[in-house]
């Protein structure tokens, strides 16, 4: 079986965009077709200013939501990144193979460093080097495929480059992965700014549907969604992005394949919003209910993460040990 790796960063509460854009595919497709690892990549949350307690809470919540959404620990490996030391061990080797120029060309570094400076914050070195950690996340497991959105493809390409460079210089150790951009059920945009992606760390949450929002909150946010100046329901992302976003949400929640035809069935924004709200409420209801059950049994979740980390460690340790030997580091001798 092919091996895939993907992760979610605990920098905010998981959103409907995370679910429709990635998690639902992990549940319905990826865990069944491959030897799949899914990680809460908490080390990546430390690259910017953060509240330690909040990172801890969001990490636990994210892991619980992944299980609530349907990831099956009997079918896949679910774990927390910092629980497996090989990520940090290999990250430094990747820094020793990468170049300063490669790090500074990363689009996310450019964007996030500008935002940090504008906010009067210092730019952490880890923000510059975290693509090396992301490469380590991928390469430590002999990953074949990395399902990512287009905004993360650049980082997977860097992981490919580093794997090839390492293998050429020091001998073959790493599988060269490839990015896979899955067909997304819906490109979920912010309900108040339908030209921007629905992101979990956005300062204003009024346009974001979080997976743990209750039914009334979901309905309220969708009923208040920005539409357009016209009155005709038309599926046109350029001219009517607000309406198109609602139609996409309705199509994804109900399994409808033709958003343009779906839009033709409505003659008012109000009816479209009402149906979209109810469809999203029903889509998220089982996830919220299962999350409540799992949150009431933290010992179970902790056990899943512990077993997942042990399994991940068993996969990664031989690869990272080979990389250490290949690059010239003296192996530790066992005690006599």
Coordinates of C-alpha atoms in Angstrom, one line a residue:
X1 CA 0.0 0.0 0.0
X2 CA 1.1 3.5 -0.6
X3 CA 1.9 5.6 2.5
X4 CA 0.3 9.0 3.0
X5 CA 0.9 11.7 5.6
X6 CA -1.1 14.7 6.4
X7 CA -1.7 16.9 9.4
X8 CA -3.6 19.7 11.0
X9 CA -2.1 22.6 12.9
X10 CA -3.7 23.5 16.3
X11 CA -3.7 27.3 15.7
X12 CA -7.4 27.7 15.9
X13 CA -10.7 25.8 16.2
X14 CA -11.3 23.5 13.2
X15 CA -13.7 24.9 10.7
X16 CA -16.2 23.7 8.1
X17 CA -13.5 24.6 5.6
X18 CA -11.0 22.2 7.2
X19 CA -13.7 19.5 7.2
X20 CA -14.9 19.8 3.6
X21 CA -11.4 20.6 2.3
X22 CA -9.5 17.8 3.9
X23 CA -10.8 15.9 6.9
X24 CA -13.9 14.4 5.1
X25 CA -11.7 13.0 2.4
X26 CA -9.3 11.6 4.9
X27 CA -12.2 9.8 6.5
X28 CA -14.0 8.6 3.4
X29 CA -11.1 7.9 1.0
X30 CA -7.5 8.1 2.3
X31 CA -7.7 5.9 5.4
X32 CA -9.1 3.1 3.2
X33 CA -6.8 3.4 0.3
X34 CA -3.4 3.7 1.9
X35 CA -1.2 3.2 5.0
X36 CA -2.2 6.6 6.3
X37 CA -0.8 8.8 9.1
X38 CA -2.7 11.8 10.3
X39 CA -1.0 14.1 12.8
X40 CA -1.9 17.1 15.0
X41 CA 1.3 19.1 14.1
X42 CA 1.6 21.0 17.3
X43 CA 5.3 22.0 16.8
X44 CA 4.2 24.1 13.9
X45 CA 1.9 26.1 16.1
X46 CA 5.0 27.5 17.9
X47 CA 6.3 29.5 15.0
X48 CA 4.2 32.5 15.9
X49 CA 3.1 34.2 19.2
X50 CA 0.9 31.8 21.1
X51 CA -0.7 31.0 24.4
X52 CA 0.8 27.7 25.6
X53 CA -2.4 26.6 27.4
X54 CA -4.4 27.3 24.3
X55 CA -2.1 25.3 22.1
X56 CA -2.5 22.4 24.5
X57 CA -6.3 22.7 24.5
X58 CA -6.5 23.0 20.7
X59 CA -4.3 20.1 20.2
X60 CA -6.5 17.8 22.3
X61 CA -9.6 19.2 20.6
X62 CA -8.2 18.7 17.1
X63 CA -7.3 15.1 17.9
X64 CA -10.7 14.5 19.3
X65 CA -12.4 16.1 16.3
X66 CA -10.4 13.9 13.9
X67 CA -11.7 10.8 15.6
X68 CA -15.2 12.3 15.9
X69 CA -15.2 12.9 12.1
X70 CA -14.5 9.2 11.5
X71 CA -10.8 8.5 11.4
X72 CA -10.5 4.9 12.7
X73 CA -7.4 4.1 14.7
X74 CA -7.7 0.5 13.5
X75 CA -7.3 1.7 9.9
X76 CA -4.9 4.6 10.2
X77 CA -2.4 6.2 12.6
X78 CA -3.6 9.2 14.5
X79 CA -1.0 11.0 16.7
X80 CA 0.4 14.2 18.0
X81 CA 3.6 15.4 16.3
X82 CA 5.6 16.3 19.4
X83 CA 4.9 12.8 20.9
X84 CA 7.3 11.4 18.2
X85 CA 10.9 12.7 18.7
X86 CA 11.9 11.7 15.2
X87 CA 10.3 14.8 13.8
X88 CA 12.6 17.1 15.7
X89 CA 15.6 14.9 15.2
X90 CA 15.2 14.9 11.4
X91 CA 14.2 18.5 11.2
X92 CA 17.8 19.6 12.1
X93 CA 19.2 17.4 9.4
X94 CA 16.8 18.9 6.9
X95 CA 18.0 22.4 7.9
X96 CA 21.6 21.2 7.2
X97 CA 20.6 20.2 3.7
X98 CA 18.3 23.1 2.8
X99 CA 19.6 26.6 1.9
X100 CA 18.8 30.0 3.3
X101 CA 17.5 31.0 -0.2
X102 CA 15.0 28.1 -0.3
X103 CA 13.7 29.0 3.1
X104 CA 13.2 32.7 2.3
X105 CA 11.4 31.9 -1.0
X106 CA 8.6 30.2 0.8
X107 CA 5.4 32.2 0.2
X108 CA 3.9 31.6 3.7
X109 CA 7.1 32.9 5.3
X110 CA 6.9 36.1 3.3
X111 CA 3.2 36.6 4.1
X112 CA 3.4 35.7 7.8
X113 CA 6.6 37.6 8.5
X114 CA 5.0 40.8 7.0
X115 CA 1.9 40.3 9.2
X116 CA 4.1 39.8 12.3
X117 CA 6.1 43.0 11.7
X118 CA 2.9 45.0 11.0
X119 CA 1.6 43.7 14.4
X120 CA 4.8 44.9 16.1
X121 CA 5.9 41.4 16.8
X122 CA 9.3 39.9 16.2
X123 CA 9.7 37.2 13.5
X124 CA 10.7 33.9 15.0
X125 CA 13.5 32.0 13.4
X126 CA 11.2 28.9 13.4
X127 CA 8.9 30.7 11.0
X128 CA 11.7 30.7 8.5
X129 CA 12.8 27.2 9.1
X130 CA 9.5 25.4 9.7
X131 CA 9.4 24.1 6.1
X132 CA 12.4 21.9 7.1
X133 CA 10.3 20.5 9.9
X134 CA 7.5 19.9 7.5
X135 CA 9.9 18.1 5.2
X136 CA 10.9 16.0 8.2
X137 CA 7.3 15.2 9.0
X138 CA 6.9 13.8 5.5
X139 CA 10.2 12.1 4.9
X140 CA 10.5 10.3 8.3
X141 CA 7.7 7.9 7.3
X142 CA 8.8 7.0 3.7
X143 CA 5.7 8.9 2.6
X144 CA 4.6 8.4 -1.0
X145 CA 1.8 10.9 -1.2
X146 CA 0.9 14.1 0.7
X147 CA -2.7 15.3 0.2
X148 CA -2.5 19.1 0.5
X149 CA -4.2 22.2 -0.8
X150 CA -2.5 24.3 -3.4
X151 CA -1.2 26.7 -0.8
X152 CA 1.0 23.9 0.7
X153 CA 2.3 22.4 -2.5
X154 CA 5.4 24.5 -2.4
X155 CA 6.4 23.0 0.9
X156 CA 6.0 19.4 -0.5
X157 CA 8.1 20.4 -3.5
X158 CA 10.8 21.5 -1.0
X159 CA 10.6 18.1 0.7
X160 CA 11.1 16.5 -2.6
X161 CA 14.1 18.6 -3.4
X162 CA 15.6 17.9 0.0
X163 CA 15.0 14.2 -0.3
X164 CA 16.7 14.0 -3.7
X165 CA 19.6 16.2 -2.5
X166 CA 20.2 14.1 0.6
X167 CA 20.0 10.9 -1.4
X168 CA 22.5 12.1 -4.0
X169 CA 25.0 13.4 -1.4
X170 CA 24.8 10.8 1.3
X171 CA 23.2 7.7 -0.2
X172 CA 19.6 6.6 -0.7
X173 CA 17.6 7.0 2.5
X174 CA 14.4 8.8 1.7
X175 CA 11.4 8.1 -0.5
X176 CA 10.7 11.0 -2.7
X177 CA 7.1 12.1 -2.0
X178 CA 4.7 13.8 -4.3
X179 CA 2.0 16.3 -3.5
X180 CA -1.6 15.3 -4.3
X181 CA -4.2 18.0 -4.7
X182 CA -7.4 16.2 -4.1
X183 CA -10.6 17.3 -5.8
X184 CA -12.2 19.4 -3.0
X185 CA -15.9 19.0 -2.4
X186 CA -16.2 22.8 -1.9
X187 CA -13.8 25.7 -1.9
X188 CA -15.2 27.1 1.4
X189 CA -14.9 30.9 1.7
X190 CA -15.5 33.2 4.6
X191 CA -19.2 34.0 4.9
X192 CA -18.5 37.7 5.5
X193 CA -15.7 38.0 2.9
X194 CA -16.5 35.4 0.2
X195 CA -13.3 36.3 -1.7
X196 CA -11.1 34.9 1.2
X197 CA -10.8 31.4 2.3
X198 CA -12.5 30.4 5.5
X199 CA -9.5 30.1 7.9
X200 CA -9.5 28.9 11.5
X201 CA -7.1 31.7 12.7
X202 CA -9.1 34.7 11.2
X203 CA -9.6 37.4 13.8
X204 CA -13.3 37.9 13.0
X205 CA -15.2 34.6 13.5
X206 CA -18.5 35.9 12.2
X207 CA -17.9 34.5 8.8
X208 CA -16.5 31.2 10.0
X209 CA -18.4 28.1 10.8
X210 CA -16.5 26.1 13.4
X211 CA -17.1 22.3 13.7
X212 CA -18.2 22.8 17.3
X213 CA -20.6 25.6 16.7
X214 CA -24.1 24.7 17.9
X215 CA -27.0 24.5 15.4
X216 CA -28.4 28.0 16.2
X217 CA -25.0 29.6 15.7
X218 CA -24.5 27.8 12.4
X219 CA -28.0 29.0 11.2
X220 CA -27.3 32.6 12.4
X221 CA -24.0 32.8 10.6
X222 CA -25.3 31.5 7.3
X223 CA -28.5 33.6 7.4
X224 CA -26.2 36.7 7.9
X225 CA -23.8 35.7 5.1
X226 CA -22.9 38.4 2.6
X227 CA -24.6 37.8 -0.7
X228 CA -24.6 40.3 -3.6
X229 CA -26.3 43.5 -4.8
X230 CA -28.4 41.6 -7.3
X231 CA -31.6 39.7 -6.5
X232 CA -31.2 36.7 -8.9
X233 CA -29.6 33.5 -7.6
X234 CA -26.9 32.8 -10.1
X235 CA -23.8 30.6 -9.7
X236 CA -21.0 32.9 -10.8
X237 CA -17.8 33.0 -8.6
X238 CA -16.6 36.2 -10.2
X239 CA -19.7 38.3 -10.2
X240 CA -21.6 36.8 -7.3
X241 CA -19.0 35.2 -4.9
X242 CA -21.3 35.3 -1.9
X243 CA -24.1 33.4 -3.6
X244 CA -21.6 31.0 -5.2
X245 CA -20.1 30.3 -1.8
X246 CA -23.6 29.4 -0.4
X247 CA -24.4 27.2 -3.3
X248 CA -21.1 25.4 -3.0
X249 CA -21.7 24.8 0.7
X250 CA -25.2 23.4 0.0
X251 CA -23.9 21.2 -2.8
X252 CA -21.1 19.8 -0.6
X253 CA -23.4 19.2 2.4
X254 CA -26.1 17.4 0.3
X255 CA -23.9 15.6 -2.2
X256 CA -25.3 17.5 -5.1
X257 CA -22.8 17.4 -8.0
X258 CA -24.1 20.4 -10.0
X259 CA -23.9 23.8 -8.2
X260 CA -25.0 25.7 -11.3
X261 CA -28.2 23.6 -11.7
X262 CA -28.7 23.8 -7.9
X263 CA -28.7 27.6 -8.0
X264 CA -31.3 27.6 -10.8
X265 CA -33.7 25.9 -8.3
X266 CA -33.8 29.1 -6.1
X267 CA -35.6 32.4 -6.7
X268 CA -34.5 34.1 -3.5
X269 CA -31.4 34.5 -1.3
X270 CA -33.5 33.8 1.8
X271 CA -34.6 30.3 0.6
X272 CA -31.0 29.5 -0.4
X273 CA -29.6 30.5 3.0
X274 CA -32.3 28.6 4.9
X275 CA -31.6 25.4 3.0
X276 CA -27.9 25.8 3.2
X277 CA -28.1 26.4 7.0
X278 CA -30.2 23.3 7.6
X279 CA -27.9 21.1 5.3
X280 CA -24.8 22.3 7.2
X281 CA -26.4 21.7 10.6
X282 CA -27.2 18.1 9.6
X283 CA -23.8 17.6 8.1
X284 CA -22.0 18.6 11.4
X285 CA -24.5 17.1 13.8
X286 CA -22.9 13.6 14.0
X287 CA -19.5 15.1 14.3
X288 CA -20.5 17.4 17.3
X289 CA -22.4 14.5 19.0
X290 CA -19.5 12.1 18.6
X291 CA -17.1 14.8 19.8
X292 CA -19.2 15.2 23.0
X293 CA -19.0 11.5 23.6
X294 CA -15.2 11.4 23.1
X295 CA -14.6 14.5 25.2
X296 CA -16.4 12.8 28.1
X297 CA -13.9 9.9 27.8
X298 CA -10.5 11.6 27.6
X299 CA -8.8 8.4 28.6
X300 CA -9.9 6.8 25.3
X301 CA -8.5 9.7 23.2
X302 CA -5.2 9.7 25.2
X303 CA -4.9 6.0 24.6
X304 CA -5.5 6.4 20.8
X305 CA -2.8 9.1 20.7
X306 CA -0.4 7.0 22.8
X307 CA -0.8 4.0 20.6
X308 CA -0.6 6.2 17.5
X309 CA 2.6 7.7 18.6
X310 CA 4.2 4.3 19.4
X311 CA 3.2 3.1 15.9
X312 CA 4.5 6.3 14.3
X313 CA 7.8 6.0 16.3
X314 CA 8.2 2.5 15.1
X315 CA 7.9 3.6 11.4
X316 CA 10.1 6.7 11.7
X317 CA 12.9 5.6 14.0
X318 CA 14.7 3.3 11.4
X319 CA 14.5 5.9 8.7
X320 CA 15.9 8.7 10.9
X321 CA 18.6 6.5 12.3
X322 CA 19.7 5.6 8.7
X323 CA 19.7 9.3 7.9
X324 CA 21.9 10.1 10.9
X325 CA 24.4 7.4 9.9
X326 CA 24.4 8.5 6.3
X327 CA 25.2 12.1 7.1
X328 CA 28.1 11.1 9.3
X329 CA 26.9 11.2 12.8
X330 CA 28.4 8.7 15.2
X331 CA 25.9 6.1 16.3
X332 CA 25.4 5.8 20.1
X333 CA 26.8 2.5 21.4
X334 CA 24.4 0.5 23.6
X335 CA 25.5 0.1 27.2
X336 CA 27.2 -3.2 28.0

